[in-house]
XYZ file of C-alpha atoms in Angstrom:
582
model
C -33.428 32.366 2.219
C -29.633 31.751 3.155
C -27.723 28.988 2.502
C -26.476 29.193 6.313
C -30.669 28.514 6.992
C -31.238 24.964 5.121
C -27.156 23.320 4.654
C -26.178 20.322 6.154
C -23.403 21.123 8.818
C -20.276 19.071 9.428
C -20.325 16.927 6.241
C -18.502 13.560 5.988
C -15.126 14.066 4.471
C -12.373 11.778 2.941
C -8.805 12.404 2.623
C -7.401 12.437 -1.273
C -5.163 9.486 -0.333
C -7.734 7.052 0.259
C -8.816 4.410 -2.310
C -11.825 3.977 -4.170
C -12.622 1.267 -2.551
C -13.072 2.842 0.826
C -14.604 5.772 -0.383
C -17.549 3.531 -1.613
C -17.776 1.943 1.416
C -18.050 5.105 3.104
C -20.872 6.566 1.033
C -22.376 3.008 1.679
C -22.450 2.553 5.028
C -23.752 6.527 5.574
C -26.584 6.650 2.720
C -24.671 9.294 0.977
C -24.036 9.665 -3.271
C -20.567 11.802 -2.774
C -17.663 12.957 -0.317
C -15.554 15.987 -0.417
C -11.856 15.336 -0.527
C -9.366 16.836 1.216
C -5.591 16.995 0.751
C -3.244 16.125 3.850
C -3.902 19.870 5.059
C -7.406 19.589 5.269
C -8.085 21.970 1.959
C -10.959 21.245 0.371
C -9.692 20.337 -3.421
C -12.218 18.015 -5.132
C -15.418 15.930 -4.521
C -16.176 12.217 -5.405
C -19.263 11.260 -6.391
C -21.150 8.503 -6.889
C -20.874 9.249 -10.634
C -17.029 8.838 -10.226
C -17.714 4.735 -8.405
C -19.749 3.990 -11.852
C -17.091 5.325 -13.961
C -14.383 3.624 -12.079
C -16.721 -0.008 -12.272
C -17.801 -0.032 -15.521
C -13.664 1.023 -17.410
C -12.224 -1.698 -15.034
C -10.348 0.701 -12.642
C -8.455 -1.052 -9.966
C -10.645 -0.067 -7.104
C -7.581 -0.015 -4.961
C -6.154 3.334 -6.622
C -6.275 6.256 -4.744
C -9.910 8.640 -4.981
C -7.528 11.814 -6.193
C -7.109 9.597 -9.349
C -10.578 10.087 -10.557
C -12.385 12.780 -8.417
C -14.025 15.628 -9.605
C -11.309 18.487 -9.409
C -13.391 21.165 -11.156
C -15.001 21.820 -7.951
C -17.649 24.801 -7.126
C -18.755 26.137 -3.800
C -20.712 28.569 -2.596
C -20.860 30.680 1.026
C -23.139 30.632 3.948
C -24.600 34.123 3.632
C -25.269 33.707 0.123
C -29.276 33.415 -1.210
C -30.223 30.523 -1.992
C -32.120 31.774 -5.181
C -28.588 32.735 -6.505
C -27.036 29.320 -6.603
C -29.572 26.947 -9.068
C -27.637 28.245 -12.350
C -24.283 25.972 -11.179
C -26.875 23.130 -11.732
C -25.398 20.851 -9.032
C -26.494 18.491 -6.559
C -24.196 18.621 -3.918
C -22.931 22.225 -3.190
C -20.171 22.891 -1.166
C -20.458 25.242 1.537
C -17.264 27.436 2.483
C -16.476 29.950 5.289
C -14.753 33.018 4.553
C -11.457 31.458 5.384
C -12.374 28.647 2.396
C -12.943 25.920 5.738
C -15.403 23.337 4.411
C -18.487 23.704 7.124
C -21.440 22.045 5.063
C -23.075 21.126 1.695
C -26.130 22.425 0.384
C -28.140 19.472 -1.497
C -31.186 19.665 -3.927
C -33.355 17.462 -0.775
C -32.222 20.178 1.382
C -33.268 22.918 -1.091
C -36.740 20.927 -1.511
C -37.593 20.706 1.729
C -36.868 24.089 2.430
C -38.628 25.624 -0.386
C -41.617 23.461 0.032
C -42.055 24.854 3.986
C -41.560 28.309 2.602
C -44.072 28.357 -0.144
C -46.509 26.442 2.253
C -46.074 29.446 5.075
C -47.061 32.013 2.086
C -49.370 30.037 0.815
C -50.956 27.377 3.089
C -52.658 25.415 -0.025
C -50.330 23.568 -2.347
C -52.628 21.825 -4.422
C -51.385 22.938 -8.282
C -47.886 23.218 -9.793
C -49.063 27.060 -10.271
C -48.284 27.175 -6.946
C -44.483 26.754 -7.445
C -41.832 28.967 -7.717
C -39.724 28.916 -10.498
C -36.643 27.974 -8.473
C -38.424 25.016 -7.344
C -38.821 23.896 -10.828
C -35.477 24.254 -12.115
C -34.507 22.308 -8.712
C -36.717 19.249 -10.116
C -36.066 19.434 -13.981
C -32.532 19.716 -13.438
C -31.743 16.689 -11.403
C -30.717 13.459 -12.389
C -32.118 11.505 -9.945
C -36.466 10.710 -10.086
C -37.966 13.182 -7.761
C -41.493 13.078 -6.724
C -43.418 15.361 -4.094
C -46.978 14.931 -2.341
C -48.619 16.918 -0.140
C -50.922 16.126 3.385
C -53.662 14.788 1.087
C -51.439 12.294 -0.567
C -51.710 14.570 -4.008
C -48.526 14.568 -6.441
C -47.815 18.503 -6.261
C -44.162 17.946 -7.899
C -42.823 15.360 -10.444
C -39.729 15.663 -12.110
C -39.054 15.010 -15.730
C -36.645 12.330 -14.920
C -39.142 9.954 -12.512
C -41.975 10.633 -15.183
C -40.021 9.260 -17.962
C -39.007 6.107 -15.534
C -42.658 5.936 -14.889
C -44.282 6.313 -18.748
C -46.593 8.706 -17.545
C -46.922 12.506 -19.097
C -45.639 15.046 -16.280
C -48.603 17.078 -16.555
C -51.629 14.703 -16.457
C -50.231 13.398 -12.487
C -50.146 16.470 -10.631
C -53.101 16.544 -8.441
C -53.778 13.009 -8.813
C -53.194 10.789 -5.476
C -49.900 9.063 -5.253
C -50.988 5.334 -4.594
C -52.645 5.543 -8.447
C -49.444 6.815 -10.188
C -46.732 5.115 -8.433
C -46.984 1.714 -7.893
C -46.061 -0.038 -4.584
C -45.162 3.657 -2.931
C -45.177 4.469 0.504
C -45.064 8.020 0.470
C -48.107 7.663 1.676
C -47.029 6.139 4.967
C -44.115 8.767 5.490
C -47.259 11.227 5.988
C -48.785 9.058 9.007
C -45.356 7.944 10.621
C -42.925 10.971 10.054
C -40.096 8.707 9.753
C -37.647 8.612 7.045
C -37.296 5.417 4.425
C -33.679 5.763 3.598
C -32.262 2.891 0.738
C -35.735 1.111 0.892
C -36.697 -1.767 -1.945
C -39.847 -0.758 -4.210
C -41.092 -2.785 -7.008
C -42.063 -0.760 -10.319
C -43.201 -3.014 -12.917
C -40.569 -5.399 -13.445
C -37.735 -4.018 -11.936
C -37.224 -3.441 -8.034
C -35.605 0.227 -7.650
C -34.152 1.111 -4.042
C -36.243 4.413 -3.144
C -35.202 7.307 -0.267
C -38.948 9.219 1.178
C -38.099 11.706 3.446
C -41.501 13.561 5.462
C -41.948 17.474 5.008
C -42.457 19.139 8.361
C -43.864 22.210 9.059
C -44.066 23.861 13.118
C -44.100 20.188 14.300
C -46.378 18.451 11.533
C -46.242 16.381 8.520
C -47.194 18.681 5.257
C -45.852 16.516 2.818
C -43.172 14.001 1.697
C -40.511 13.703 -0.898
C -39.598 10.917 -2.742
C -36.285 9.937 -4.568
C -35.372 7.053 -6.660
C -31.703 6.056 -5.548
C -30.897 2.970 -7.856
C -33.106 2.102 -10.460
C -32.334 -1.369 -10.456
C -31.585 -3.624 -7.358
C -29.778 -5.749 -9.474
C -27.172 -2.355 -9.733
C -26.743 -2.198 -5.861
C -26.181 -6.126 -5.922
C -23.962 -6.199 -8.743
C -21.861 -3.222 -7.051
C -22.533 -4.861 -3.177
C -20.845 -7.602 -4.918
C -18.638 -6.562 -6.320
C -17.720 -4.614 -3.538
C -17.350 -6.878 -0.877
C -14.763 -9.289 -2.995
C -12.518 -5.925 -3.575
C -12.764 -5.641 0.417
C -11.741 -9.468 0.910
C -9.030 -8.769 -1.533
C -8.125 -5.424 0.535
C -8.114 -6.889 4.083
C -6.407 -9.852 2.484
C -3.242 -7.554 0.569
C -2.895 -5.739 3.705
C -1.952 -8.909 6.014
C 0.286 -9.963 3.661
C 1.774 -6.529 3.226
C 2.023 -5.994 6.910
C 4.124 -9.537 6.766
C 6.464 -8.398 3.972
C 6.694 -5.304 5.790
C 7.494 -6.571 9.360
C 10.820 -8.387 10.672
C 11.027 -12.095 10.402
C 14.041 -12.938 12.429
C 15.199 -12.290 15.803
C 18.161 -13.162 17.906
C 16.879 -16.830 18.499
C 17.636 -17.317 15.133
C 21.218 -16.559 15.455
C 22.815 -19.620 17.208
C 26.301 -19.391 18.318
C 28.889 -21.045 20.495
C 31.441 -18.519 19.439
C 32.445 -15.890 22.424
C 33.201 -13.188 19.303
C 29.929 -13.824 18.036
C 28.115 -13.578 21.790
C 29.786 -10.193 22.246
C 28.240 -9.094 19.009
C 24.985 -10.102 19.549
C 25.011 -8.619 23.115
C 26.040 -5.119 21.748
C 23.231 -5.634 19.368
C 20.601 -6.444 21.671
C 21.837 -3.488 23.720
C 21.537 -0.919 20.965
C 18.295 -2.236 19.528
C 16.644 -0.215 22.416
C 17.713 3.019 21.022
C 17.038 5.269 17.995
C 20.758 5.536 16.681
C 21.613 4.698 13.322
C 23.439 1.086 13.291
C 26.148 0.065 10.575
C 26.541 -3.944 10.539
C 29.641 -5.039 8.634
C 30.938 -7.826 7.518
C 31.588 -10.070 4.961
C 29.040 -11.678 2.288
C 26.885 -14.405 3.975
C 27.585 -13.720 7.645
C 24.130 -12.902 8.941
C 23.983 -8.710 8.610
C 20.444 -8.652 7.354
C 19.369 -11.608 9.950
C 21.083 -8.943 12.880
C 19.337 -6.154 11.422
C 15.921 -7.668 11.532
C 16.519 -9.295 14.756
C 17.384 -5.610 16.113
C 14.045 -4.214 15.001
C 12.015 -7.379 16.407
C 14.235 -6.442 19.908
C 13.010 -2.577 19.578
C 10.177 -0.177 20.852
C 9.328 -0.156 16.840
C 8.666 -3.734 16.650
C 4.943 -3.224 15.984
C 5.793 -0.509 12.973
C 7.012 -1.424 9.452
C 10.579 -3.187 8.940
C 11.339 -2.072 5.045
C 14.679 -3.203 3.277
C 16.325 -1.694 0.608
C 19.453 -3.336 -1.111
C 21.003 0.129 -2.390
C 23.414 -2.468 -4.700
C 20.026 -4.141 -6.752
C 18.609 -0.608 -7.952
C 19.732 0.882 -11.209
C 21.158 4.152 -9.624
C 18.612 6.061 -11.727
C 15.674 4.309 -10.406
C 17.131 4.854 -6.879
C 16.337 8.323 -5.463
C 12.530 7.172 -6.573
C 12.749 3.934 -4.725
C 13.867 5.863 -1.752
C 12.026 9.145 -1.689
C 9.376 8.436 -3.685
C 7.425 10.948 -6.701
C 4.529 12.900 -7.282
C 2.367 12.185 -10.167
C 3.872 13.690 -13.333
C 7.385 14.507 -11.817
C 8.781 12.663 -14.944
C 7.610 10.723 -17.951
C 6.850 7.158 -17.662
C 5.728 8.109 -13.952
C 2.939 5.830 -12.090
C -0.236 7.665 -12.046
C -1.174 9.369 -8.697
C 2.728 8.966 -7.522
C 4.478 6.639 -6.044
C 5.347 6.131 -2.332
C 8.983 5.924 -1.364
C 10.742 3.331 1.188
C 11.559 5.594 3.698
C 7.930 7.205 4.047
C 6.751 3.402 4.128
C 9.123 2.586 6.836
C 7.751 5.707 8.866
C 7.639 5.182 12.602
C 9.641 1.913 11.595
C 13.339 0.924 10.933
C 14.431 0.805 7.252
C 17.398 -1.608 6.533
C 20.085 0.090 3.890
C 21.461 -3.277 2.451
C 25.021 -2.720 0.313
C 25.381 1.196 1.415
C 28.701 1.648 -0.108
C 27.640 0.935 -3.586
C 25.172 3.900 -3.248
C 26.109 6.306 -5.514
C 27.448 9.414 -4.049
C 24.989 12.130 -5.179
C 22.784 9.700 -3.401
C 24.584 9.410 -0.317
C 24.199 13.508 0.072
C 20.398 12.633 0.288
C 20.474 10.102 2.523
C 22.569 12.828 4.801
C 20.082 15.240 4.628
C 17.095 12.888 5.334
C 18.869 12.074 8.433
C 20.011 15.314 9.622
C 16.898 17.033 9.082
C 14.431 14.352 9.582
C 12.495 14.842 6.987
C 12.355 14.364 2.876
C 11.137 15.189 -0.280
C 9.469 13.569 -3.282
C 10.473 14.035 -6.826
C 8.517 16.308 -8.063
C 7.157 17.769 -4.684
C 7.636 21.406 -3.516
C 6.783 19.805 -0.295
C 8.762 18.132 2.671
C 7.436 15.859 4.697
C 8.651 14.630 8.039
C 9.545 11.209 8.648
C 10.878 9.130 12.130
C 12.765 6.179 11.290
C 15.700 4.009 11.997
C 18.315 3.773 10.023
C 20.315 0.241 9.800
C 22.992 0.166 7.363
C 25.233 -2.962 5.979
C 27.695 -3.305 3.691
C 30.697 -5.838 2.946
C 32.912 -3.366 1.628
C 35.713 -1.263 3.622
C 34.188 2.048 4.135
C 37.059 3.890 5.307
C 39.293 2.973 2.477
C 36.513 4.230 0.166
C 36.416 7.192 1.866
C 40.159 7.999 1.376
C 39.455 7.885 -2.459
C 36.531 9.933 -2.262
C 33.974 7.074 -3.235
C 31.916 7.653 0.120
C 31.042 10.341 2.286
C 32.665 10.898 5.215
C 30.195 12.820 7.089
C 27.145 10.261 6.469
C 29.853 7.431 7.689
C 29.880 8.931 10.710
C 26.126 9.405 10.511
C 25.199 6.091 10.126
C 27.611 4.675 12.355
C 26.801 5.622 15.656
C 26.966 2.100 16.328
C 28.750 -0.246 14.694
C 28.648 -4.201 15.065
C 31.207 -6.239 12.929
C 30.014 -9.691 12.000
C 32.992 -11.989 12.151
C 32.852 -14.648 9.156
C 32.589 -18.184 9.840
C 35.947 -19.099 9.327
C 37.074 -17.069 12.579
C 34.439 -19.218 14.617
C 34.413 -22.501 13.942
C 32.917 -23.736 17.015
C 29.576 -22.745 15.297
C 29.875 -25.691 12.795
C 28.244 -27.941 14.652
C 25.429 -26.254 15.701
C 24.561 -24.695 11.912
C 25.135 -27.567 10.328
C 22.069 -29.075 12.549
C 19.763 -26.199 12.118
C 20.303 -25.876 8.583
C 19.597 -29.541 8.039
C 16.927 -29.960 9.336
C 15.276 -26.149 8.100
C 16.262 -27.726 4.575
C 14.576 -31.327 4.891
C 11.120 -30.437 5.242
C 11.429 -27.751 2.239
C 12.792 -31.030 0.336
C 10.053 -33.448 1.701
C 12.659 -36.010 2.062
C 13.531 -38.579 5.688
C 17.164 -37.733 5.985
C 19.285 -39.743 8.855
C 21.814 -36.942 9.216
C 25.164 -36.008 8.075
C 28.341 -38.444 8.747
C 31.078 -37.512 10.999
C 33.708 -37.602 7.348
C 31.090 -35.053 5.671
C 30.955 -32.970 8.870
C 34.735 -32.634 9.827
C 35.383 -31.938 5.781
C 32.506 -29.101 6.413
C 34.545 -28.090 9.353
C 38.106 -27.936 7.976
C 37.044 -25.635 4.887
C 37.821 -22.169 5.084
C 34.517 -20.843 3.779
C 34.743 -17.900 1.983
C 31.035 -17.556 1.377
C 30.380 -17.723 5.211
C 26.853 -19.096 6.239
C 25.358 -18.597 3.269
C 27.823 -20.687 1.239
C 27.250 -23.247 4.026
C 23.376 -23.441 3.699
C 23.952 -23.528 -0.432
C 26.281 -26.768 0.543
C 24.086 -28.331 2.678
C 20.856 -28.079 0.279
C 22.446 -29.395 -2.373
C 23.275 -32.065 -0.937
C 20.105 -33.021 0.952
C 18.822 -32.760 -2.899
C 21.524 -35.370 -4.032
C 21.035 -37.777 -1.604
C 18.567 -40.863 -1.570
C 15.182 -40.404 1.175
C 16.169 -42.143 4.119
C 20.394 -41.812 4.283
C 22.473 -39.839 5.756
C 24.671 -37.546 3.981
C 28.017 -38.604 3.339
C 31.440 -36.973 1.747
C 30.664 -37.775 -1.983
C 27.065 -35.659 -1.564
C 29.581 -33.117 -0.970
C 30.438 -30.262 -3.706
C 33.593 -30.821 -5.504
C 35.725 -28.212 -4.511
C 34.494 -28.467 -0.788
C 35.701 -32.252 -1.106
C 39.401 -31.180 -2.702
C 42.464 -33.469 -1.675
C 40.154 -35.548 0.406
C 37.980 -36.795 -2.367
C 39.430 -40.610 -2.913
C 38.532 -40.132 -6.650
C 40.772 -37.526 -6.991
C 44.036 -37.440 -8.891
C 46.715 -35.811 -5.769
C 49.523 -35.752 -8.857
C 49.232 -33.040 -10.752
C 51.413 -29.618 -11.906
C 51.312 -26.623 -10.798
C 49.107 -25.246 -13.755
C 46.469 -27.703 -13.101
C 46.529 -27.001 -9.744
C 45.954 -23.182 -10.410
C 42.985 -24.075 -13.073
C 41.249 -26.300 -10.225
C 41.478 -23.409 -8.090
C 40.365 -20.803 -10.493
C 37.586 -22.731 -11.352
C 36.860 -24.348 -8.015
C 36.890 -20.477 -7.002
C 34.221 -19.534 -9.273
C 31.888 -22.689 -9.115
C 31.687 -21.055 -5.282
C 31.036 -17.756 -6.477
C 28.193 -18.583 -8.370
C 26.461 -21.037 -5.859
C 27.389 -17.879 -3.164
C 25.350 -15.965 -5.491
C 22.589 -18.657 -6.692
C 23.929 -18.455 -10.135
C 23.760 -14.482 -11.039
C 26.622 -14.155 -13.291
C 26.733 -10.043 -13.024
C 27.297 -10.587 -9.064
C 29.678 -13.367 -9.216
C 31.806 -11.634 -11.405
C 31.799 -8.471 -8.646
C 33.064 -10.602 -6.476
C 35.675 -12.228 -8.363
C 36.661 -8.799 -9.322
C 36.469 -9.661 -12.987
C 34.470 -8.206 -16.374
C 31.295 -10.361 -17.178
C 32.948 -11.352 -20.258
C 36.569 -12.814 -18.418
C 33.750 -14.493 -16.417
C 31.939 -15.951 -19.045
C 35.433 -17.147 -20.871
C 36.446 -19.028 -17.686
C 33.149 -20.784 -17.333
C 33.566 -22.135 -21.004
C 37.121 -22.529 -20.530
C 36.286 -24.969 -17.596
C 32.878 -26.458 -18.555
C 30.696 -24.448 -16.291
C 27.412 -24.386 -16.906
């Protein structure tokens, strides 16, 4: 007999990158104990079995890892034409059935085997009353598997009964052959397989005191029931509804990581939530709503605090990619060795310390989507030649990988930083300037549009008094026109830093008034204030008015305040002593 003769065709597959958890569900929902996985070729390269679920349940595995991470690699197969006789020494199963040009086209399991044997020996021999009767491939079939097997013939007579279901049972192997089924096995039904020819597939059965879940399948021979086979499944219910359990909070905690991943991964602004009176600011935001229609690569620029990542979500919100991921990266936040991993992503063992089963990359997340490039000119600049290539060729390549992969995203780039004069002393590429700056919008700080006071200062309030919980009347005119006449070097973010603060200062059910303002936004028009002083003092309330601003710009991190002051950590550090800083 030929493999090709008895195999099941067209087997249910599952790709190498899918998680445990759905890999369960799969076998679950189909009545089936394994899958063969397939990379993102469609090569056959492993099989998961239910072997590999217990394993995984019982050393705490997250069941969210990916099936690759605990599959069976060691795979064997064997080939359509080949007998069937020749295959019972690999002691399997589930064999895998593969053409000449190694496509998967079936699997060959013991049922199958059982079945077919059991028709074949019946057409030699019509009477199948004694285990003389079998062949010795039959037996090794039984002995060999795991699983409690159990066969009867027409007349209801055990003429099979593997080692495995006798032990289950208590009963010596050889004593229930030729005895009828309904006196060995209590509360069977194989029995009823032989009068209704249907299949019992994940069925409950009660054996002494424990309720197994049983599979009877019916023999058929030219159009009638010969026999049936029997299978225990689980031995203990309480198994499937410790695992069903199990199970089904894993898939609440699934469906309930992947809403909130598709939030952190989608655009929360859009151009409603950039007010502005300010013609220069109007202009800007038309330009962007223009360009958000197309594919080019955007540069925003600007200074810190004027809006670039609210313009760069708003632009994906605006495009044809609104429904696909939005994924940010601020190049200036990642140690530059971490970086290229953070970006591009690794294969499992491309370095030590590396996640097991890889590690996907931001741009292959943002695939089909826009990723935002926050800070691009602190990338460093064997970096920057990546990015280049990503974008010319459209396509990229894990650490680690021998592989490319193609990708289709947008590319949205910011940065505060003057790009052209870093280019002059070699600290950024010109060619991926010009890459990423097909378009380029320049966000004009807040101290060039004024006429957007008014209207910030209102939404910001009121964003800021529900987060507080606290009945504020408003903001006096004094506080607002000492708001309006300060130069803001922190642009709207410094703004929103000033206006919090001060809803935190004053009482429930006021209105915010001049001395709920900062000290340094206050300056000469604070009545407190000594207006006599020399011109040293003057420079120390400066200095240190200056960096009480940088570190509210930057809510208090010390490394980034002293970037922008343009000073060491330790000068930094000196200063805030120096002036009582804490």
């Amino acid at each position: 007999m030929k493999v090709n003769d008895v195999m099941t065709r067209n087997p249910i597959t599952i790709n190498q990158d899918k998680q445990i958890i759905y890999a369960a569900r799969l076998m679950y929902d189909n009545k089936i104990d394994s899958l063969p996985v397939l990379d993102s070729r469609g090569e056959l390269i492993g099989i998961f079995q239910k072997e590999n679920l217990y394993y995984a349940i019982a050393n705490n595995i997250d069941l969210h890892s990916e099936i690759k991470d605990i599959m069976n690699k060691d795979i064997k197969w064997i080939y359509p034409d080949q007998d069937t006789d020749k295959i019972l020494d690999m002691n399997m199963g589930r064999n895998l059935v593969l053409d000449k040009e190694n496509n998967l086209v079936g699997v060959l399991t013991n049922t199958d085997l059982l079945k077919a044997y059991y028709n074949t020996n019946n057409v030699i021999n019509r009477k199948l009353d004694t285990e003389k009767n079998l062949t010795g491939t039959l037996k090794t079939i039984l002995n060999n598997a795991y699983d409690g097997i159990v066969v009867i013939d027409k007349n209801r007579k055990i003429t099979m009964i593997n080692h495995s279901y006798a032990k289950f049972l208590n009963v010596d192997k050889d004593e229930v052959i030729g005895k009828d089924v309904t006196d060995v096995i209590e509360n069977t039904r194989l029995h009823v397989i032989l009068d209704t020819g249907e299949s019992e597939i994940g069925e409950i059965q009660k054996i002494g005191s424990r309720n197994i879940v049983a599979m009877r399948i019916p023999i058929i021979e030219e159009g009638k029931v010969v026999g049936a086979i029997g299978k225990i499944m689980f031995r203990d219910i309480q198994q499937v509804n410790s695992l069903a359990k199990k199970l089904n909070v894993i898939e609440n905690e699934l469906k309930y990581y992947k809403k909130e991943l598709i939030k952190e991964r989608r655009a929360k602004y859009s151009f409603e939530n950039i007010p502005s009176n300010s013609d220069t600011m109007n202009k800007v935001k038309l330009l962007a709503q223009k360009s958000s229609k197309s594919n080019s690569t955007i540069l925003i620029v600007g200074e810190s605090g004027t809006g670039k990542e609210l313009f760069a979500h708003s632009i994906h919100n605006a495009s044809p990619r609104k429904l696909k991921p939005f994924v940010k990266m601020n190049c200036a936040a990642i140690p530059e060795d971490l970086l290229e991993s953070e970006l591009f992503g690794y294969e499992e063992g491309a370095f030590t310390g590396s996640k097991k089963g890889g590690k996907i990359g931001k741009f292959k997340l943002a695939d089909g989507g826009t990723i935002f490039l926050d800070e691009i000119g602190d990338m460093p600049l064997n970096m920057q030649a990546k990015i280049l290539r990503v974008l010319q060729e459209k396509e990229l390549e894990p650490i680690g990988s021998n592989k490319t992969y193609p990708i289709d995203v947008r590319v949205i780039s910011a940065t505060n930083r003057d790009l052209s004069s870093m280019i002059r002393k070699g600290e950024f590429r010109e060619d991926l300037y010009y890459r990423i700056n097909v378009i380029k919008l320049n966000i004009p700080p807040l101290r060039e549009r004024k006429e957007d006071l008014d209207i910030l200062i209102d939404i910001l309030l009121e964003k800021h008094k529900g987060d507080v919980g606290k009945y504020i009347k408003g903001i006096s005119d004094g506080a607002r026109n000492i708001l309006k006449t300060y130069h803001w070097p922190g642009n709207v973010r410094q703004l929103e830093n000033v206006l919090e603060r001060a809803i935190n200062i004053v009482e429930s059910g006021c209105e915010i008034d001049i001395s709920h303002l900062p000290e340094y936004i206050r300056g000469k028009n604070n009545n407190n204030e000594d207006t006599s002083f020399s011109l040293k003092k003057a420079v120390e309330i400066t200095e240190r008015n200056t960096i009480i601003n940088a570190l509210e710009l930057t809510s208090g991190n010390r490394v980034h305040a002293a970037k922008i002051l343009n000073i060491s950590r330790s000068s930094l550090y000196e200063k805030m002593d120096k002036y009582k800083i804490e």
